[in-house]
PDB file of C-alpha atoms in Angstrom:
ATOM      1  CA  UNK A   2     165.149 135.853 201.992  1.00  0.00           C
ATOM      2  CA  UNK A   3     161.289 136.009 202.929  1.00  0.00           C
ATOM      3  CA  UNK A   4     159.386 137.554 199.826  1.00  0.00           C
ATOM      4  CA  UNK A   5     157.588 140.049 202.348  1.00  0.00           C
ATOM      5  CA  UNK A   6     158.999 140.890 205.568  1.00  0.00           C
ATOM      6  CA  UNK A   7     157.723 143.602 208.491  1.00  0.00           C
ATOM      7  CA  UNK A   8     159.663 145.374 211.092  1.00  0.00           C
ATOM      8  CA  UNK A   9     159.436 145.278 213.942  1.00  0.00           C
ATOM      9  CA  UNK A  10     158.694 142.216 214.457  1.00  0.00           C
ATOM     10  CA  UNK A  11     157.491 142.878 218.202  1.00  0.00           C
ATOM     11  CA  UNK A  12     156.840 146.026 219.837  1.00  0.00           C
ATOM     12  CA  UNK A  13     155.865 147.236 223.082  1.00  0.00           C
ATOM     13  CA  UNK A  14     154.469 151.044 223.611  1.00  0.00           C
ATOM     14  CA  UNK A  15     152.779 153.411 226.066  1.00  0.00           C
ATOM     15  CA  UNK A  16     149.331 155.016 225.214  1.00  0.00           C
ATOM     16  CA  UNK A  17     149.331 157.909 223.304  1.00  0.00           C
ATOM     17  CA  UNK A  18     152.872 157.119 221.289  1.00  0.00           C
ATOM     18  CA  UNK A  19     153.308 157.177 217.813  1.00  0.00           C
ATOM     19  CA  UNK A  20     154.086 153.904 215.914  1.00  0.00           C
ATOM     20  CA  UNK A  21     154.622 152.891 212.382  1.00  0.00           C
ATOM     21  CA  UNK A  22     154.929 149.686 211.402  1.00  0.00           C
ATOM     22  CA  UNK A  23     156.848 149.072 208.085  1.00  0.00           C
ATOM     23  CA  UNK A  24     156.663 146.015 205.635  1.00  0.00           C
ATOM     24  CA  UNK A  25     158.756 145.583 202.001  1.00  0.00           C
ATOM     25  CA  UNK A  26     158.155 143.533 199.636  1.00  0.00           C
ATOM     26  CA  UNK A  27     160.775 141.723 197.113  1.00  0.00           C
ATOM     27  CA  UNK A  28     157.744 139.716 195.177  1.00  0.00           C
ATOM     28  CA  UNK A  29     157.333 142.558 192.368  1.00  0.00           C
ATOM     29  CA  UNK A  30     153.588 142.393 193.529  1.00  0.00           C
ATOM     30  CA  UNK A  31     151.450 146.040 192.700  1.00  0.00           C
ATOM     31  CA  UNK A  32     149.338 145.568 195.700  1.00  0.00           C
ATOM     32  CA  UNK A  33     149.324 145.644 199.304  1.00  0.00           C
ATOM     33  CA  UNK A  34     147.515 145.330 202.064  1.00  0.00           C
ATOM     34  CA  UNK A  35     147.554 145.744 206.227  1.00  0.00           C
ATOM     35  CA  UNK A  36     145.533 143.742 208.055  1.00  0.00           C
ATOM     36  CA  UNK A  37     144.690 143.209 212.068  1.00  0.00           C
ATOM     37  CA  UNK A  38     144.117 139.826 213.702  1.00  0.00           C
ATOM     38  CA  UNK A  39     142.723 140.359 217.450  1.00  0.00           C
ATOM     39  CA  UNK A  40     142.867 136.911 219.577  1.00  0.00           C
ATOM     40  CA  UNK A  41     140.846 134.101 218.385  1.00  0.00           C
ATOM     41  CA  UNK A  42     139.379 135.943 215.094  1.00  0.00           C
ATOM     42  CA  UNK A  43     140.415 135.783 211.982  1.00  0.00           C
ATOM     43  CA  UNK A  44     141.947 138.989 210.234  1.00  0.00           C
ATOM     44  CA  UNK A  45     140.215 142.097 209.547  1.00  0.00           C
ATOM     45  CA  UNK A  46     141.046 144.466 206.873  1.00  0.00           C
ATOM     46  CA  UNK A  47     142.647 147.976 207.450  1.00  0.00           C
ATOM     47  CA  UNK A  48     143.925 149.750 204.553  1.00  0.00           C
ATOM     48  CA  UNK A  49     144.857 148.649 201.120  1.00  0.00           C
ATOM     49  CA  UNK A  50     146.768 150.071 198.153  1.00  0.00           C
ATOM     50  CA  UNK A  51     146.492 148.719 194.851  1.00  0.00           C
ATOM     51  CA  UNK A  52     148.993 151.238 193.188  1.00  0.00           C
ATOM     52  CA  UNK A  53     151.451 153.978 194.737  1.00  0.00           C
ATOM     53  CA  UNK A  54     148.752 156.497 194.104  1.00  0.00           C
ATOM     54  CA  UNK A  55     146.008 154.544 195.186  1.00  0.00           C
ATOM     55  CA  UNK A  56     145.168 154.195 199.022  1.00  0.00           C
ATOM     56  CA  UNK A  57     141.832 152.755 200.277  1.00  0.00           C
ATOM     57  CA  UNK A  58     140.614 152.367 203.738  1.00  0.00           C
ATOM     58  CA  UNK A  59     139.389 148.800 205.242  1.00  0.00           C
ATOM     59  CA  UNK A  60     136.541 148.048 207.697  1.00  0.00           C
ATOM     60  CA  UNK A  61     138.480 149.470 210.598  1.00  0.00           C
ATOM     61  CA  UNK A  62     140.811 152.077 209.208  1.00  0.00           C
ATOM     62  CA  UNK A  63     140.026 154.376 212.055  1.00  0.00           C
ATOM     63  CA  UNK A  64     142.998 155.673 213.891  1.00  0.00           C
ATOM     64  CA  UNK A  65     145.585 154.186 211.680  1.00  0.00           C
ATOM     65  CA  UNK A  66     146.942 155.942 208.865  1.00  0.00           C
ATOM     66  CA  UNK A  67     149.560 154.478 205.481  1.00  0.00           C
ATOM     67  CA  UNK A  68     151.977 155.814 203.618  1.00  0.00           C
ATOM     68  CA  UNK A  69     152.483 153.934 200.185  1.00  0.00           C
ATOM     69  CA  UNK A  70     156.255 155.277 199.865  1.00  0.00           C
ATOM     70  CA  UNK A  71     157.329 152.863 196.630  1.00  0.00           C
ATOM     71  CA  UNK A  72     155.744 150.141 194.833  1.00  0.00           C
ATOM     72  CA  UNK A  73     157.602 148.064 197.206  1.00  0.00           C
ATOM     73  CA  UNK A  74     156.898 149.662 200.958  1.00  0.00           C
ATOM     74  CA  UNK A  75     153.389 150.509 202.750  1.00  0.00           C
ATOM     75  CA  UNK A  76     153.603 151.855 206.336  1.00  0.00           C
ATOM     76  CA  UNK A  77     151.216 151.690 208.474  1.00  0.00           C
ATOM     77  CA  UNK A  78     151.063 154.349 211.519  1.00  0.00           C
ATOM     78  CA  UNK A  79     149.487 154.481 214.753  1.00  0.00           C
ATOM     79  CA  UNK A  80     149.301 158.541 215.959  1.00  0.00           C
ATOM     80  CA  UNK A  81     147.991 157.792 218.940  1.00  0.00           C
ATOM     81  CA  UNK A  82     147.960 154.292 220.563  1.00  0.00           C
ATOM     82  CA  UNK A  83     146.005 153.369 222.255  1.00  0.00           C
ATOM     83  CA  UNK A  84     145.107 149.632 224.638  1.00  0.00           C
ATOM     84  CA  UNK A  85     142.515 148.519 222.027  1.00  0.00           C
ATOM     85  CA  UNK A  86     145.224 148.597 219.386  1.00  0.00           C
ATOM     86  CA  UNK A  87     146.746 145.974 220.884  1.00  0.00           C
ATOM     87  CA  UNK A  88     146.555 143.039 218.039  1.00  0.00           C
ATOM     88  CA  UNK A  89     149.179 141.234 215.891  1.00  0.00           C
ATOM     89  CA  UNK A  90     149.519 143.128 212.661  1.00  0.00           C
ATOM     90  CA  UNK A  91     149.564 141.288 208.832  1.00  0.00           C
ATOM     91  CA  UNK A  92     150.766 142.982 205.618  1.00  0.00           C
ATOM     92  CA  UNK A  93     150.283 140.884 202.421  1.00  0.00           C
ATOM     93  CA  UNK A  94     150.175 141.716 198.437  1.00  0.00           C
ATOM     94  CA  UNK A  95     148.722 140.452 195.618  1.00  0.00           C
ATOM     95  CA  UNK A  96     149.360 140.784 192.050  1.00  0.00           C
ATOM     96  CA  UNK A  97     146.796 142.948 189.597  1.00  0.00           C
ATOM     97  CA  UNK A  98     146.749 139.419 187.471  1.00  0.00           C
ATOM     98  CA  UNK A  99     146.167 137.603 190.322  1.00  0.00           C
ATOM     99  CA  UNK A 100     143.620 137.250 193.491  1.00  0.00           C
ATOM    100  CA  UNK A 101     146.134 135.245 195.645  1.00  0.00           C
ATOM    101  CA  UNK A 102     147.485 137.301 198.819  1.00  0.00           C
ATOM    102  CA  UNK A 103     150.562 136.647 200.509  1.00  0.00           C
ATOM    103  CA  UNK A 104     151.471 137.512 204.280  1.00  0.00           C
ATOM    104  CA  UNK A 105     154.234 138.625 205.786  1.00  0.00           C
ATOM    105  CA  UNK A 106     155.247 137.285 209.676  1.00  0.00           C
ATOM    106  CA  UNK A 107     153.232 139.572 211.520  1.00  0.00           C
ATOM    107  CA  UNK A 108     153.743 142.156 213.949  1.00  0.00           C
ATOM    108  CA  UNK A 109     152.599 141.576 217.446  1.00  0.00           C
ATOM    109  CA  UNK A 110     151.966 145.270 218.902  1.00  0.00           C
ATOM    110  CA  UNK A 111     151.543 145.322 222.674  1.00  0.00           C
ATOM    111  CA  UNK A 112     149.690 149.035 223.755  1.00  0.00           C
ATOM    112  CA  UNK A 113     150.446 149.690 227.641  1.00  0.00           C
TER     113      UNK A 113
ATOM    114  CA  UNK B   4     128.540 141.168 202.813  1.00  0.00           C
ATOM    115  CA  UNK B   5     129.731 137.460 202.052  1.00  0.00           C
ATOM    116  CA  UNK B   6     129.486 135.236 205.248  1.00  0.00           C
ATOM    117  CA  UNK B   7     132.521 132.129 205.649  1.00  0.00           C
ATOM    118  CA  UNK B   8     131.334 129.515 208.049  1.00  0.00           C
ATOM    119  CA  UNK B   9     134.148 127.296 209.098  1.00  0.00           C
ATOM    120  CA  UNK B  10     133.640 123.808 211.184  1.00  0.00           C
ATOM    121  CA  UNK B  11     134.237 121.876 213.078  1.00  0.00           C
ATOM    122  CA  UNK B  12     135.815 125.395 215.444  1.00  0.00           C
ATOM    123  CA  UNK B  13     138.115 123.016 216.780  1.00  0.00           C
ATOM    124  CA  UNK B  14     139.875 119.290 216.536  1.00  0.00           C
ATOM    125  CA  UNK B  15     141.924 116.943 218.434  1.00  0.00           C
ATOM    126  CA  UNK B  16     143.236 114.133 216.846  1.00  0.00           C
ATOM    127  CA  UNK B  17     146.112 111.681 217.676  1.00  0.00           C
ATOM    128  CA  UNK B  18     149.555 111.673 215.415  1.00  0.00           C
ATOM    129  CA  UNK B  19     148.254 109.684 212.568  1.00  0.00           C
ATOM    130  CA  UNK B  20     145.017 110.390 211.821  1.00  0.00           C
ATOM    131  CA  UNK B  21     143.324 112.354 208.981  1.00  0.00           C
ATOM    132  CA  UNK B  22     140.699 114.764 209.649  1.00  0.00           C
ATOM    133  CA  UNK B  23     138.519 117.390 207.106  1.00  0.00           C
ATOM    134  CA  UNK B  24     138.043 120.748 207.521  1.00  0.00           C
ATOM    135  CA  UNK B  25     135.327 122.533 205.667  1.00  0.00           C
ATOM    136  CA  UNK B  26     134.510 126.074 205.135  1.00  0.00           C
ATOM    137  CA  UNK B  27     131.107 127.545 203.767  1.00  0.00           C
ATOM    138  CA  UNK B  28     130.496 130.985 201.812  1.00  0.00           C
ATOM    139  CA  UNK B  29     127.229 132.703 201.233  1.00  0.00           C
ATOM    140  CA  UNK B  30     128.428 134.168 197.813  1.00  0.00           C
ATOM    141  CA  UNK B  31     130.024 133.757 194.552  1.00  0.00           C
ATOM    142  CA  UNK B  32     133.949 133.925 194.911  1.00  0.00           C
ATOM    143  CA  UNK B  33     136.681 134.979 193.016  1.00  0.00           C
ATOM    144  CA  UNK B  34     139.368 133.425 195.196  1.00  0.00           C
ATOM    145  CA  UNK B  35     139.357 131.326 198.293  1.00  0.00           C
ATOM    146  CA  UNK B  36     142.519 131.024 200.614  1.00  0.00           C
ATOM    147  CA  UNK B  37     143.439 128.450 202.786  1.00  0.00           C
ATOM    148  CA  UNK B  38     145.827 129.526 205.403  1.00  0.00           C
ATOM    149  CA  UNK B  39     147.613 127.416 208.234  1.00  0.00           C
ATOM    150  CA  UNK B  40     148.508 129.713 211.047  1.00  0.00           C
ATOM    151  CA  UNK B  41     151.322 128.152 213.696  1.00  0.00           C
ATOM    152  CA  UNK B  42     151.632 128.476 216.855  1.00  0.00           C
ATOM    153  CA  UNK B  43     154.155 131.359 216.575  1.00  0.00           C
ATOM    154  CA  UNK B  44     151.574 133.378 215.036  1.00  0.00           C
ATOM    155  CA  UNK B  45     153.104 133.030 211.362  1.00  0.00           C
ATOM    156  CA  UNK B  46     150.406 132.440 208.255  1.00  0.00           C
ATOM    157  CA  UNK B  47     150.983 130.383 205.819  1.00  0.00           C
ATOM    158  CA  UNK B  48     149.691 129.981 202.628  1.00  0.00           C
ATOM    159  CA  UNK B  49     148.445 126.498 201.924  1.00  0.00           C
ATOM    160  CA  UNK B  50     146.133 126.694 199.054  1.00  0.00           C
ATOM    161  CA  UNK B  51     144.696 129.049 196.724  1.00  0.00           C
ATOM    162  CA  UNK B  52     141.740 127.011 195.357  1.00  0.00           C
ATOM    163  CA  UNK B  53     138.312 129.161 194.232  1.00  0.00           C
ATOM    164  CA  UNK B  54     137.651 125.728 192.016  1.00  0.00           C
ATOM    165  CA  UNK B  55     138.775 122.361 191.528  1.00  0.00           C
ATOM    166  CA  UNK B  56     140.954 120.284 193.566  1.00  0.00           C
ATOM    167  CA  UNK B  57     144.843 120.966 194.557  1.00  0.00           C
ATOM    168  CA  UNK B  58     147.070 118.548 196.118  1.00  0.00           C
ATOM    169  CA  UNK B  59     150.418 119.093 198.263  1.00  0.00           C
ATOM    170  CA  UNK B  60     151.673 116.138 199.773  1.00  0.00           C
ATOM    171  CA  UNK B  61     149.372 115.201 202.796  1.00  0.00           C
ATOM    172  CA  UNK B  62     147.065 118.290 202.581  1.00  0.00           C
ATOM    173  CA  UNK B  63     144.520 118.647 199.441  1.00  0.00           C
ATOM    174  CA  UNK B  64     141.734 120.907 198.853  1.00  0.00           C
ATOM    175  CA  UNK B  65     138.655 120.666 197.108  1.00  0.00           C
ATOM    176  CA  UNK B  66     136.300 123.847 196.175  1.00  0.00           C
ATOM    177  CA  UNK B  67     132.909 123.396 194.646  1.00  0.00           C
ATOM    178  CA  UNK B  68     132.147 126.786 194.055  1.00  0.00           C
ATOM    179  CA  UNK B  69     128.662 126.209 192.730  1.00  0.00           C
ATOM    180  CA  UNK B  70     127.412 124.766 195.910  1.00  0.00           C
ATOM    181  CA  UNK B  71     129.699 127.151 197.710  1.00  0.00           C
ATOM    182  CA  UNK B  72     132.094 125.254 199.916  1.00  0.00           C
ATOM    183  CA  UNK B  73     135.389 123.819 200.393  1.00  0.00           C
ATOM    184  CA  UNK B  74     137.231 121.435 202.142  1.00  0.00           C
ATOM    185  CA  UNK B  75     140.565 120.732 203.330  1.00  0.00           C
ATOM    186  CA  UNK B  76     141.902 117.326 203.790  1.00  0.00           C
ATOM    187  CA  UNK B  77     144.739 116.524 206.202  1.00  0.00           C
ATOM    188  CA  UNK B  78     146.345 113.080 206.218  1.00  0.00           C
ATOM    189  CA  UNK B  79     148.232 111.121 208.320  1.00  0.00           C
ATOM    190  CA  UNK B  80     148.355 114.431 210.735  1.00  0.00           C
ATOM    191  CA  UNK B  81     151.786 115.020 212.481  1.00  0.00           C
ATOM    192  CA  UNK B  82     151.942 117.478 215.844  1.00  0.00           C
ATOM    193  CA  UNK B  83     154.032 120.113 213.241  1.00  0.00           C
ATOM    194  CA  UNK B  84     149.699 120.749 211.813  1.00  0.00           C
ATOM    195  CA  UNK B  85     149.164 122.222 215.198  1.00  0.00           C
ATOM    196  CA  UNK B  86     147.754 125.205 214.556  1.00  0.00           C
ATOM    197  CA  UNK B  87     144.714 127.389 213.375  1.00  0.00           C
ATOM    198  CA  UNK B  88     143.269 126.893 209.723  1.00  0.00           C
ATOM    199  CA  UNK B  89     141.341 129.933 208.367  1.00  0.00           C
ATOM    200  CA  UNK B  90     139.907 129.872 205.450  1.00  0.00           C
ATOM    201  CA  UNK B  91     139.730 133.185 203.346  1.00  0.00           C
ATOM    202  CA  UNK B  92     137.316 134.549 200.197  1.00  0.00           C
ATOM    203  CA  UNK B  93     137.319 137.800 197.951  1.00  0.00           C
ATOM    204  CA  UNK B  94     134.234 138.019 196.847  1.00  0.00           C
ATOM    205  CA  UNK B  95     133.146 140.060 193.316  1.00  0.00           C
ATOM    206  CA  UNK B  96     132.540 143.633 194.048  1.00  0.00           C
ATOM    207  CA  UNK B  97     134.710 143.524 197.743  1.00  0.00           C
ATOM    208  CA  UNK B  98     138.553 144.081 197.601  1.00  0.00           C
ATOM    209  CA  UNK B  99     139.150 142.380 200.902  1.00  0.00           C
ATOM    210  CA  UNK B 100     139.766 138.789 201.628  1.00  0.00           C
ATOM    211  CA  UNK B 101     137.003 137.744 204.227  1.00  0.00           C
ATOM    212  CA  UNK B 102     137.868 135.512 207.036  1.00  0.00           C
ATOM    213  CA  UNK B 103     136.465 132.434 208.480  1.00  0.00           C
ATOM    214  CA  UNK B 104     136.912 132.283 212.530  1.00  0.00           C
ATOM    215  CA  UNK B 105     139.198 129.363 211.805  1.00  0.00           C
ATOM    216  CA  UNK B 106     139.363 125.840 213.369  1.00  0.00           C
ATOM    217  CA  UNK B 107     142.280 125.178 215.897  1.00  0.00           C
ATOM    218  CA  UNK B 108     143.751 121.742 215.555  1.00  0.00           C
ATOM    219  CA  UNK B 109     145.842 119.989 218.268  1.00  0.00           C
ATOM    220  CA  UNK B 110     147.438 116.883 217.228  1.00  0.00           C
ATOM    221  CA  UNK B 111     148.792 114.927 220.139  1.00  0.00           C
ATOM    222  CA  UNK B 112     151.640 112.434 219.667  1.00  0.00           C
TER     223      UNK B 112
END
């Protein structure tokens, strides 16, 4: 089994719906992190968490929100979608020992 | 903020070949990525190398952090390297891995 898998894997909404986007993790890792890759750019940051208490916005945390639930889980939620949200979606963690990240498969999040 | 510079932005090369792939960083680093993204959209992790040199199989890495690059070596390329290679710091101070734009390889049979 993957060490850090997201669901849904795909989604398609309307403007002005309510996502979340979930990801687990099974790698025992402290920290995580949701990133946002737009089409031919690399990924930009958008919230990270570096404990269960501990939540720290990105460089584009605007309209997104997270929920840290366990040490394993960090949601990410969209309250209001909108077109310009449209972007495949990257959680990852990382260990307090270690700098290394590691990515999950991506979302790819569609806005109509 | 730290600046990564990748080049060349993108590559052909025929089934066979080997090619470089370097990526530059304005800053110290306390970790430097290499990530192969396919053509499904999935990233993989290739190499974490913020010094020294790593080796697996065909692809090695080389970071000389004091003159603040790296490079990634590909060897006899095979169409499955298809894909985008990013390159990725955290630099002291940040808590976010920085990006390069990537370079997008095609390798044609």
């Amino acid at each position: 089994d993957a060490d850090v898998t997201q669901t849904p894997r795909n989604r398609i909404t309307k403007t002005g719906k309510r996502i979340m986007l979930e990801c687990s993790q099974t790698k025992g890792h402290d920290r995580m992190y949701w990133y946002r890759q737009d089409p031919g750019l690399g990924l930009r940051l958008i919230y990270y968490s570096f404990d269960v208490k501990d939540i720290n916005k990105g460089e584009i945390s605007d309209g997104y929100s997270v929920s840290r639930q366990a040490q394993a889980k960090f949601s990410l939620s969209l309250e209001s979608a909108i077109p310009n949200q449209t972007a495949l979606y990257f959680c990852a963690t990382s260990d307090w020992s270690s700098y290394e990240q590691y990515f999950g498969p991506g979302t790819r999040l569609t806005v109509t | 903020g730290i600046q990564v510079e990748q080049s060349p932005p993108d590559l052909i090369l025929q089934e066979g070949a080997n090619s470089t792939l370097r990526c530059n960083f304005s800053d110290s680093v306390n970790n430097l990525q290499w990530f192969h993204q396919n053509p499904w959209g999935q990233l993989i992790n290739l190499f974490y190398i913020p010094s020294g040199t790593k080796q697996n199989g065909r692809l090695s890495a080389t970071t000389v952090a004091t003159e603040r690059y790296s490079l990634l070596y590909i060897s006899s390329s095979q169409t499955t390297d298809s894909g985008v290679y990013f390159c990725a710091v955290l630099s002291g101070g940040y808590n976010k891995l920085i990006f390069g734009a990537g370079t997008r390889l095609a390798v044609h049979p």
